[in-house]
Coordinates of C-alpha atoms and ligand atoms in Angstrom, one line a residue:
X1 CA -100.7 -40.0 5.4
X2 CA -100.7 -36.6 3.8
X3 CA -97.7 -34.6 4.9
X4 CA -98.2 -31.5 7.0
X5 CA -97.6 -28.1 5.6
X6 CA -96.2 -24.9 7.1
X7 CA -96.0 -21.4 5.6
X8 CA -93.1 -19.3 6.9
X9 CA -93.4 -15.5 6.6
X10 CA -90.0 -14.0 5.9
X11 CA -86.7 -15.5 4.7
X12 CA -84.6 -14.0 7.5
X13 CA -82.1 -16.3 9.2
X14 CA -84.6 -17.6 11.8
X15 CA -87.1 -18.3 9.0
X16 CA -84.7 -20.2 6.7
X17 CA -83.4 -22.3 9.6
X18 CA -86.9 -23.2 10.9
X19 CA -88.0 -24.0 7.3
X20 CA -85.0 -26.2 6.7
X21 CA -85.5 -28.2 9.9
X22 CA -89.1 -28.7 9.1
X23 CA -88.5 -29.8 5.5
X24 CA -85.8 -32.2 6.7
X25 CA -88.5 -33.9 8.7
X26 CA -90.8 -34.3 5.8
X27 CA -93.0 -31.2 6.2
X28 CA -94.0 -29.2 3.1
X29 CA -92.6 -25.7 3.7
X30 CA -93.2 -22.6 1.7
X31 CA -91.3 -19.4 2.7
X32 CA -92.9 -16.1 1.6
X33 CA -90.5 -13.2 1.4
X34 CA -91.5 -9.7 0.5
X35 CA -88.0 -8.8 -0.7
X36 CA -86.2 -10.1 -3.8
X37 CA -83.6 -12.0 -1.8
X38 CA -83.2 -13.9 1.3
X39 CA -81.4 -12.9 4.5
X40 CA -83.6 -10.1 6.0
X41 CA -81.4 -7.8 8.1
X42 CA -78.3 -9.9 7.0
X43 CA -78.4 -8.3 3.6
X44 CA -76.0 -7.5 0.8
X45 CA -75.5 -4.6 -1.6
X46 CA -73.1 -4.9 -4.5
X47 CA -72.1 -2.1 -6.8
X48 CA -69.2 -1.6 -9.2
X49 CA -67.3 -4.4 -7.6
X50 CA -67.8 -3.2 -4.0
X51 CA -69.7 -5.6 -1.7
X52 CA -71.4 -4.4 1.5
X53 CA -72.8 -6.5 4.2
X54 CA -75.5 -4.0 5.1
X55 CA -76.5 -5.6 8.5
X56 CA -74.2 -7.9 10.5
X57 CA -70.4 -7.5 10.0
X58 CA -69.3 -9.6 13.1
X59 CA -69.4 -13.4 13.1
X60 CA -69.4 -13.9 16.9
X61 CA -70.3 -16.8 19.2
X62 CA -68.8 -19.4 16.8
X63 CA -69.7 -22.3 19.1
X64 CA -73.4 -21.6 18.5
X65 CA -72.9 -21.6 14.7
X66 CA -71.0 -24.9 15.0
X67 CA -73.8 -26.5 17.0
X68 CA -76.6 -25.1 14.8
X69 CA -75.0 -26.1 11.5
X70 CA -74.5 -29.6 13.1
X71 CA -78.1 -29.7 14.0
X72 CA -78.9 -29.0 10.3
X73 CA -76.8 -32.1 9.4
X74 CA -73.6 -30.3 8.2
X75 CA -70.5 -28.5 9.4
X76 CA -70.2 -24.7 9.4
X77 CA -66.5 -25.2 8.6
X78 CA -67.3 -27.2 5.6
X79 CA -69.9 -24.8 4.3
X80 CA -68.0 -21.5 5.0
X81 CA -64.4 -20.6 4.5
X82 CA -63.9 -19.0 8.0
X83 CA -60.9 -17.1 9.3
X84 CA -60.4 -15.8 12.7
X85 CA -60.1 -12.0 13.0
X86 CA -57.4 -11.2 15.4
X87 CA -56.9 -8.5 16.6
X88 CA -60.7 -8.1 16.8
X89 CA -61.3 -4.4 17.3
X90 CA -59.1 -1.4 17.1
X91 CA -60.5 0.9 19.8
X92 CA -59.8 4.7 19.6
X93 CA -60.6 6.9 22.6
X94 CA -61.3 10.6 22.6
X95 CA -57.9 11.4 24.2
X96 CA -56.1 9.8 21.3
X97 CA -55.1 6.6 23.1
X98 CA -55.8 3.3 21.3
X99 CA -56.3 -0.3 22.4
X100 CA -56.2 -3.2 20.2
X101 CA -58.3 -6.1 21.5
X102 CA -56.7 -9.4 20.8
X103 CA -56.7 -12.9 22.2
X104 CA -52.9 -12.6 22.4
X105 CA -52.7 -12.2 26.2
X106 CA -49.1 -11.0 26.2
X107 CA -50.1 -8.1 24.0
X108 CA -53.2 -7.4 26.1
X109 CA -51.0 -7.3 29.3
X110 CA -48.6 -4.9 27.7
X111 CA -51.3 -2.6 26.4
X112 CA -53.6 -2.7 29.5
X113 CA -50.8 -1.9 31.9
X114 CA -50.2 1.4 30.0
X115 CA -53.8 2.3 30.8
X116 CA -53.9 1.3 34.4
X117 CA -51.4 -0.6 36.5
X118 CA -52.7 -4.0 37.6
X119 CA -55.5 -3.9 35.1
X120 CA -54.4 -7.1 33.3
X121 CA -55.2 -9.1 36.5
X122 CA -58.5 -7.3 36.4
X123 CA -59.1 -8.5 32.8
X124 CA -58.3 -12.1 33.7
X125 CA -60.8 -12.0 36.5
X126 CA -63.4 -10.4 34.3
X127 CA -62.9 -13.0 31.6
X128 CA -63.3 -15.7 34.2
X129 CA -66.7 -14.2 35.1
X130 CA -67.5 -13.9 31.4
X131 CA -66.7 -17.6 31.0
X132 CA -69.1 -18.5 33.7
X133 CA -71.8 -16.2 32.4
X134 CA -71.4 -17.5 28.8
X135 CA -71.6 -21.2 29.6
X136 CA -74.4 -21.0 32.2
X137 CA -76.3 -18.5 30.0
X138 CA -76.1 -20.8 26.9
X139 CA -77.0 -23.9 28.8
X140 CA -79.8 -22.6 31.0
X141 CA -81.3 -19.7 29.0
X142 CA -80.4 -19.5 25.4
X143 CA -80.4 -23.1 24.1
X144 CA -83.9 -24.0 25.3
X145 CA -87.3 -22.5 25.2
X146 CA -89.6 -22.0 28.1
X147 CA -93.0 -23.4 27.2
X148 CA -94.4 -23.2 30.7
X149 CA -93.7 -20.8 33.6
X150 CA -92.7 -23.8 35.7
X151 CA -89.8 -24.5 33.4
X152 CA -88.3 -21.1 34.1
X153 CA -89.3 -20.5 37.7
X154 CA -87.7 -23.7 39.0
X155 CA -85.7 -24.4 42.1
X156 CA -82.8 -25.4 39.8
X157 CA -82.6 -21.9 38.4
X158 CA -82.3 -20.2 41.8
X159 CA -78.5 -20.3 41.9
X160 CA -78.5 -18.3 38.6
X161 CA -79.6 -15.3 40.5
X162 CA -76.1 -14.9 41.9
X163 CA -74.2 -16.9 39.3
X164 CA -75.3 -14.8 36.4
X165 CA -75.5 -11.4 38.2
X166 CA -78.8 -10.5 36.6
X167 CA -79.6 -7.8 39.1
X168 CA -76.1 -6.3 39.0
X169 CA -75.5 -3.4 36.7
X170 CA -72.9 -4.2 34.0
X171 CA -71.1 -0.9 34.1
X172 CA -71.2 -0.7 37.9
X173 CA -69.8 -4.2 38.0
X174 CA -66.7 -3.1 36.1
X175 CA -65.4 -1.3 39.1
X176 CA -64.5 -4.7 40.5
X177 CA -62.0 -5.1 37.6
X178 CA -60.9 -1.7 36.4
X179 CA -60.8 2.0 37.5
X180 CA -59.9 3.5 34.1
X181 CA -63.2 4.5 32.3
X182 CA -61.7 3.7 29.0
X183 CA -61.2 0.1 30.0
X184 CA -64.7 -0.1 31.5
X185 CA -66.0 1.1 28.1
X186 CA -63.7 -1.3 26.2
X187 CA -65.4 -4.3 27.8
X188 CA -69.0 -3.1 27.9
X189 CA -69.7 -1.4 24.6
X190 CA -70.9 -4.8 23.3
X191 CA -74.2 -4.3 25.2
X192 CA -75.3 -2.1 22.4
X193 CA -75.7 -5.3 20.4
X194 CA -78.5 -6.2 22.8
X195 CA -80.0 -2.8 22.4
X196 CA -78.9 -1.8 25.9
X197 CA -76.8 0.7 27.7
X198 CA -74.2 -0.8 30.0
X199 CA -75.6 1.5 32.6
X200 CA -78.8 -0.6 32.7
X201 CA -77.7 -3.9 31.2
X202 CA -77.3 -6.8 33.6
X203 CA -73.7 -7.9 34.3
X204 CA -74.7 -11.2 32.7
X205 CA -73.6 -9.7 29.4
X206 CA -69.9 -9.9 30.2
X207 CA -70.4 -13.1 28.2
X208 CA -70.1 -11.0 25.0
X209 CA -66.5 -9.6 25.5
X210 CA -65.6 -13.0 26.9
X211 CA -66.7 -15.0 23.8
X212 CA -65.2 -12.4 21.5
X213 CA -61.7 -12.8 23.1
X214 CA -62.0 -16.5 24.0
X215 CA -63.8 -18.0 21.0
X216 CA -62.9 -15.3 18.6
X217 CA -64.6 -13.0 16.1
X218 CA -64.5 -14.7 12.6
X219 CA -65.1 -13.7 9.0
X220 CA -66.5 -15.9 6.3
X221 CA -64.6 -15.4 3.0
X222 CA -67.1 -13.6 0.8
X223 CA -68.6 -11.7 3.7
X224 CA -71.4 -12.3 6.2
X225 CA -73.9 -12.8 3.4
X226 CA -72.2 -16.1 2.7
X227 CA -74.0 -17.4 5.9
X228 CA -77.3 -16.7 4.2
X229 CA -76.2 -18.4 1.0
X230 CA -75.1 -21.4 2.9
X231 CA -78.4 -21.7 4.8
X232 CA -80.3 -21.2 1.5
X233 CA -78.4 -24.1 0.0
X234 CA -79.4 -26.3 2.9
X235 CA -83.0 -25.1 2.7
X236 CA -83.3 -25.8 -1.0
X237 CA -81.6 -29.2 -0.6
X238 CA -84.2 -30.1 2.0
X239 CA -87.0 -29.2 -0.4
X240 CA -88.1 -25.8 1.0
X241 CA -90.0 -23.7 -1.6
X242 CA -89.0 -20.0 -1.5
X243 CA -91.3 -17.4 -3.0
X244 CA -89.7 -13.9 -3.3
X245 CA -91.3 -10.5 -4.0
X246 CA -94.4 -11.6 -2.3
X247 CA -95.9 -9.6 0.6
X248 CA -98.0 -11.3 3.3
X249 CA -100.9 -8.9 4.0
X250 CA -102.4 -10.7 6.9
X251 CA -102.5 -14.0 8.7
X252 CA -105.8 -15.7 8.1
X253 CA -107.2 -16.7 11.5
X254 CA -110.4 -18.1 13.1
X255 CA -111.1 -18.0 16.8
X256 CA -108.3 -20.4 17.8
X257 CA -106.2 -21.2 14.7
X258 CA -104.2 -19.7 11.9
X259 CA -105.6 -21.1 8.6
X260 CA -102.9 -19.7 6.4
X261 CA -101.9 -16.3 4.9
X262 CA -103.4 -13.7 2.6
X263 CA -100.9 -12.1 0.2
X264 CA -101.1 -8.4 -0.9
X265 CA -102.3 -9.5 -4.4
X266 CA -105.3 -11.1 -2.7
X267 CA -104.1 -14.7 -3.0
X268 CA -105.0 -16.9 0.0
X269 CA -102.6 -19.8 0.9
X270 CA -103.6 -22.5 3.4
X271 CA -101.4 -24.5 5.7
X272 CA -101.5 -26.6 8.8
X273 CA -99.3 -24.1 10.7
X274 CA -97.9 -20.6 10.1
X275 CA -94.5 -19.5 11.3
X276 CA -93.8 -15.8 11.3
X277 CA -90.1 -14.8 11.1
X278 CA -91.0 -11.2 10.3
X279 CA -90.3 -8.9 13.3
X280 CA -92.7 -10.0 16.0
X281 CA -94.1 -6.6 17.1
X282 CA -94.9 -5.8 13.4
X283 CA -96.6 -9.2 13.0
X284 CA -98.9 -8.5 15.9
X285 CA -99.6 -5.0 14.7
X286 CA -100.0 -5.5 11.0
X287 CA -100.8 -9.1 10.3
X288 CA -103.0 -10.1 13.2
X289 CA -106.5 -8.9 14.3
X290 CA -106.0 -8.5 18.1
X291 CA -105.0 -4.9 18.6
X292 CA -104.7 -5.1 22.4
X293 CA -101.9 -7.6 22.2
X294 CA -100.2 -5.5 19.5
X295 CA -100.6 -2.4 21.6
X296 CA -99.0 -4.0 24.7
X297 CA -96.1 -5.3 22.6
X298 CA -95.4 -1.9 21.0
X299 CA -95.2 -0.4 24.5
X300 CA -92.3 -2.7 25.3
X301 CA -88.7 -1.5 25.2
X302 CA -87.1 -1.5 21.7
X303 CA -83.4 -1.5 21.0
X304 CA -81.8 1.5 19.3
X305 CA -81.3 1.9 15.6
X306 CA -78.3 3.0 13.5
X307 CA -77.5 5.3 10.6
X308 CA -75.2 3.3 8.2
X309 CA -73.1 4.7 5.4
X310 CA -71.9 2.4 2.6
X311 CA -69.1 4.0 0.6
X312 CA -67.4 2.8 -2.5
X313 CA -64.0 4.6 -2.5
X314 CA -61.5 5.1 -5.3
X315 CA -58.6 4.7 -2.9
X316 CA -57.5 2.1 -0.4
X317 CA -57.2 3.0 3.3
X318 CA -54.9 0.3 4.5
X319 CA -54.3 1.9 7.8
X320 CA -58.0 1.2 8.8
X321 CA -58.2 -2.3 10.3
X322 CA -61.2 -4.4 9.7
X323 CA -63.2 -3.3 12.8
X324 CA -62.4 0.2 14.2
X325 CA -64.4 1.6 17.1
X326 CA -64.3 5.2 18.2
X327 CA -65.5 5.2 21.9
X328 CA -66.6 8.6 23.2
X329 CA -65.4 9.8 26.6
X330 CA -68.9 11.0 27.5
X331 CA -69.9 7.3 27.4
X332 CA -72.9 7.5 29.7
X333 CA -74.3 10.6 27.9
X334 CA -73.9 8.8 24.6
X335 CA -76.3 6.0 25.7
X336 CA -78.7 8.5 27.3
X337 CA -79.0 10.5 24.1
X338 CA -79.7 7.4 22.1
X339 CA -81.9 5.4 24.4
X340 CA -83.7 8.1 26.5
X341 CA -83.9 11.0 24.0
X342 CA -84.1 8.8 20.8
X343 CA -81.5 11.0 19.2
X344 CA -77.9 11.3 18.1
X345 CA -75.3 12.2 20.8
X346 CA -73.2 15.4 20.3
X347 CA -70.1 13.3 20.2
X348 CA -71.2 9.8 19.1
X349 CA -69.3 6.6 19.5
X350 CA -69.1 4.9 16.1
X351 CA -67.9 1.9 14.2
X352 CA -66.1 1.5 10.9
X353 CA -65.8 -1.7 9.0
X354 CA -63.3 -2.3 6.2
X355 CA -64.2 -5.7 4.8
X356 CA -61.4 -5.7 2.1
X357 CA -58.9 -6.0 4.9
X358 CA -60.3 -9.4 5.5
X359 CA -61.1 -10.4 2.0
X360 CA -59.7 -8.4 -0.9
X361 CA -62.5 -9.5 -3.2
X362 CA -64.9 -7.2 -1.3
X363 CA -63.5 -4.3 -3.2
X364 CA -61.9 -3.6 -6.7
X365 CA -58.1 -3.6 -6.6
X366 CA -56.6 -0.3 -5.5
X367 CA -60.0 0.9 -4.1
X368 CA -61.9 0.4 -0.9
X369 CA -65.2 -0.6 0.6
X370 CA -66.1 1.1 3.8
X371 CA -69.1 0.9 6.1
X372 CA -69.6 3.4 8.9
X373 CA -72.3 2.7 11.6
X374 CA -73.5 5.4 13.9
X375 CA -76.0 4.3 16.7
X376 CA -79.0 6.5 17.0
X377 CA -82.4 6.4 18.7
X378 CA -85.2 4.4 17.1
X379 CA -88.3 6.1 15.5
X380 CA -90.3 7.9 18.1
X381 CA -94.0 7.3 18.4
X382 CA -94.6 10.8 19.7
X383 CA -92.6 13.2 17.7
X384 CA -91.1 13.8 14.3
X385 CA -87.4 13.3 14.0
X386 CA -85.4 15.0 11.3
X387 CA -83.6 12.1 9.8
X388 CA -81.9 14.0 7.0
X389 CA -80.4 16.4 9.5
X390 CA -79.3 13.6 11.8
X391 CA -77.8 11.7 8.8
X392 CA -75.8 14.8 7.8
X393 CA -74.6 15.3 11.4
X394 CA -73.6 11.6 11.7
X395 CA -71.7 11.8 8.4
X396 CA -69.7 14.8 9.7
X397 CA -68.9 12.9 12.9
X398 CA -67.5 10.0 10.9
X399 CA -65.2 12.3 8.9
X400 CA -64.1 14.1 12.1
X401 CA -63.3 10.8 13.8
X402 CA -61.3 9.5 10.8
X403 CA -59.4 12.8 10.7
X404 CA -58.2 12.1 14.2
X405 CA -56.5 9.0 12.7
X406 CA -54.9 11.2 10.0
X407 CA -57.5 10.3 7.3
X408 CA -58.5 13.7 6.0
X409 CA -59.3 13.1 2.3
X410 CA -61.9 10.3 2.5
X411 CA -64.9 12.5 1.5
X412 CA -63.2 13.5 -1.8
X413 CA -62.6 9.8 -2.6
X414 CA -66.2 8.6 -2.3
X415 CA -67.3 7.3 -5.7
X416 CA -70.8 6.5 -4.4
X417 CA -72.7 6.5 -1.1
X418 CA -75.7 4.6 0.1
X419 CA -77.3 5.4 3.5
X420 CA -79.7 3.4 5.7
X421 CA -81.5 5.2 8.5
X422 CA -84.3 4.1 10.9
X423 CA -87.0 4.7 8.3
X424 CA -85.0 2.6 5.8
X425 CA -84.8 -0.3 8.3
X426 CA -88.5 -0.1 8.9
X427 CA -89.4 0.0 5.2
X428 CA -86.9 -2.7 4.0
X429 CA -87.6 -5.3 6.6
X430 CA -90.8 -4.2 8.4
X431 CA -88.9 -3.6 11.6
X432 CA -91.1 -1.8 14.1
X433 CA -89.8 1.7 15.0
X434 CA -86.8 1.0 12.7
X435 CA -85.2 -0.7 15.6
X436 CA -82.3 -2.7 14.2
X437 CA -82.2 -5.3 17.0
X438 CA -85.9 -5.6 17.8
X439 CA -87.2 -5.8 21.4
X440 CA -84.3 -5.1 23.7
X441 CA -82.8 -7.5 26.2
X442 CA -83.5 -5.9 29.6
X443 CA -84.4 -8.3 32.4
X444 CA -88.2 -8.0 31.9
X445 CA -87.8 -9.0 28.2
X446 CA -85.5 -12.0 28.6
X447 CA -86.0 -15.7 29.2
X448 CA -89.5 -16.6 30.1
X449 CA -90.5 -12.9 29.8
X450 CA -89.5 -12.6 26.2
X451 CA -92.3 -13.3 23.7
X452 CA -92.4 -17.0 23.2
X453 CA -92.3 -18.9 20.0
X454 CA -96.0 -19.8 19.9
X455 CA -99.0 -17.5 19.9
X456 CA -100.9 -17.7 23.2
X457 CA -104.3 -18.0 21.4
X458 CA -103.6 -19.4 17.9
X459 CA -101.9 -22.6 18.8
X460 CA -100.6 -23.3 15.3
X461 CA -99.0 -19.9 14.9
X462 CA -95.3 -19.8 15.7
X463 CA -92.6 -17.2 15.8
X464 CA -88.8 -17.1 15.2
X465 CA -86.4 -14.3 15.0
X466 CA -84.7 -11.4 16.9
X467 CA -87.7 -10.2 18.9
X468 CA -88.6 -13.7 20.1
X469 CA -86.6 -16.0 22.4
X470 CA -83.6 -16.2 22.7
X471 CA -83.0 -12.8 21.1
X472 CA -81.1 -10.7 18.7
X473 CA -78.0 -11.7 16.6
X474 CA -77.3 -14.1 13.8
X475 CA -76.3 -17.1 16.0
X476 CA -79.3 -16.6 18.2
X477 CA -81.6 -16.4 15.1
X478 CA -80.2 -19.9 14.2
X479 CA -81.2 -21.1 17.7
X480 CA -84.6 -19.4 17.5
X481 CA -85.3 -21.1 14.1
X482 CA -84.5 -24.5 15.5
X483 CA -86.4 -24.1 18.8
X484 CA -89.5 -22.9 16.9
X485 CA -89.3 -25.8 14.4
X486 CA -88.9 -28.2 17.3
X487 CA -92.1 -26.8 18.8
X488 CA -94.0 -27.3 15.6
X489 CA -92.8 -30.8 15.2
X490 CA -93.7 -31.6 18.8
X491 CA -97.2 -30.1 18.3
X492 CA -97.7 -32.0 15.1
X493 CA -96.8 -35.3 16.8
X494 CA -99.4 -34.5 19.4
X495 CA -102.0 -33.7 16.8
X496 CA -101.3 -36.4 14.3
X497 CA -100.1 -39.0 16.8
X498 CA -97.1 -39.7 14.5
X499 CA -93.6 -38.3 14.1
X500 CA -93.4 -35.9 11.2
Ligands
LIG1 C1 -77.2 -2.8 11.3 C2 -77.2 -4.2 11.9 C3 -76.0 -4.7 12.4 C4 -76.0 -6.0 12.9 N1 -74.8 -6.5 13.3 C5 -74.8 -7.8 13.7 C6 -73.5 -8.5 13.9 O1 -72.5 -7.9 13.6 N2 -73.6 -9.8 14.3 C7 -74.7 -10.5 14.5 O2 -74.7 -11.6 14.9 N3 -75.9 -9.9 14.4 C8 -76.0 -8.6 14.0 N4 -77.2 -8.0 13.7 C9 -78.4 -8.7 14.1 C10 -78.9 -9.7 13.1 O3 -78.8 -9.3 11.8 C11 -80.3 -10.1 13.3 O4 -80.6 -10.3 14.7 C12 -80.8 -11.3 12.5 O5 -80.3 -11.3 11.2 C13 -82.3 -11.3 12.6 O6 -82.8 -12.4 11.9 P1 -84.3 -12.7 12.0 O7 -84.5 -14.2 11.9 O8 -85.0 -12.1 13.1 O9 -85.0 -12.2 10.6 P2 -85.1 -10.8 9.9 O10 -83.7 -10.4 9.5 O11 -85.9 -9.8 10.7 O12 -85.9 -11.1 8.6 C14 -87.3 -11.2 8.5 C15 -87.7 -11.2 7.1 O13 -89.1 -11.1 7.0 C16 -89.5 -10.4 5.8 N5 -90.8 -9.8 6.0 C17 -91.2 -8.9 6.9 N6 -92.5 -8.7 6.7 C18 -93.0 -9.5 5.7 C19 -94.2 -9.7 5.1 N7 -95.3 -9.0 5.5 N8 -94.3 -10.6 4.1 C20 -93.2 -11.3 3.7 N9 -92.0 -11.1 4.2 C21 -91.9 -10.2 5.3 C22 -88.4 -9.3 5.8 O14 -88.3 -8.7 4.5 C23 -87.1 -10.1 6.2 O15 -86.5 -10.6 5.1 C24 -77.2 -6.7 13.1 C25 -78.4 -6.2 12.6 C26 -78.4 -4.9 12.0 C27 -79.7 -4.4 11.4

């Protein structure tokens, strides 16, 4: 029997993983990627011996990586040289106080009690809740897809309504554990990874600070791009064909099916199924004919964006830990400016990553490689935003924050600078509105309500990636790729009557 064929649009993490699963099951898979390299948002810039992970810098949720690499027939620990990053973050508050997040509970107790008496007990209770949210969330919501409404709206899910606290506001929920606003911020800022403000995120997301402390934040030697390289190795071993520098112009459809894709050079490629890993709202808008569906998707809520600075420095800044976070005291105002006003706060919280603290090979000896990330609103559909002005403001905020740690000479030690802004994210990876994390993760865009991994009309068109189920992040992209591949394999079995 002739083997089935699948075209995958995009070599992001979800695309590579889906392609690899399919190829491992005998399916002929071609991945078409518009850029010259794989990885999508998990990208890499190298210059003069400085290496920058331009997207993800945090390897979190290691249990998901372990499970997903196992599902690909290997071990994440064999493929990557992983080391645990502990302390995870150095938090710096506006009043000059600092908190070092670590899994060393003795140190946490000592530090927390200086912020607020009795708060360590609060942390233990909060982690207990995070433990429940993490394990229930993974089992019931993340690790499975919902092909029918009845799979989601089931009697068995009813207890989740109180077990996962989906209707309780995350920040509000913190009052049960801490009074000090700095501590409330220290254990909710991770919501921004979901594209949400803690003032609107469900308390379910306490799973993030929990997993960071309990399972750890890790770092693969060679940087986060090593994950992409490892996945590419598996894909190529399985026989996936990767085509780079090739832009899909549209998905070729008839009334009920996808027939293949048309490339920007006019070439038409046919396949039994198409899997789009490119950002889902972009796929609907630019690659498919139905403009109503595209319109309704573009009206959904999108996560924020970021302005990122990549600096090659001629001096080492040893005092900067690997992950430093400056958390603004006007915490609520920060999120409102970003999410409601689509702008830059007057006093933004921001993040600095110094990869050479974790792996000296990320920078030439005696020099440094720094990444500064400043969250900002995504591109507005209604008004012009002055990105050059916002970039310059964000840059000054980074220098001001570093000066508060006594680092006052950084600007004069910059050998070169590269900047990514919302229009750069849109152009480089076709991310709608330049939103770095895609559709956000509010209640009406989660679980069954998140766009599913198969098109409602074209039954052989599938999706994987951040804006689909289960959502944003590298480990969830691994899950998304597997779930989507599974769906294709199930459908092929039904159509062909034989296992692929
Ligand atoms: C700044 C930033 C920081 C982040 N930090 C973290 C972190 O610390 N930890 C973490 O786990 N996650 C993080 N993430 C999120 C994580 O990177 C993403 O959720 C994940 O990589 C998305 O993978 P994906 O499968 O959706 O594919 P994508 O990365 O979206 O890749 C899709 C691919 O499709 C290609 N493509 C698009 N259109 C076409 C076309 N027409 N033809 C051909 N190819 C096309 C694109 O070029 C791209 O390569 C971060 C993301 C960003 C941007």
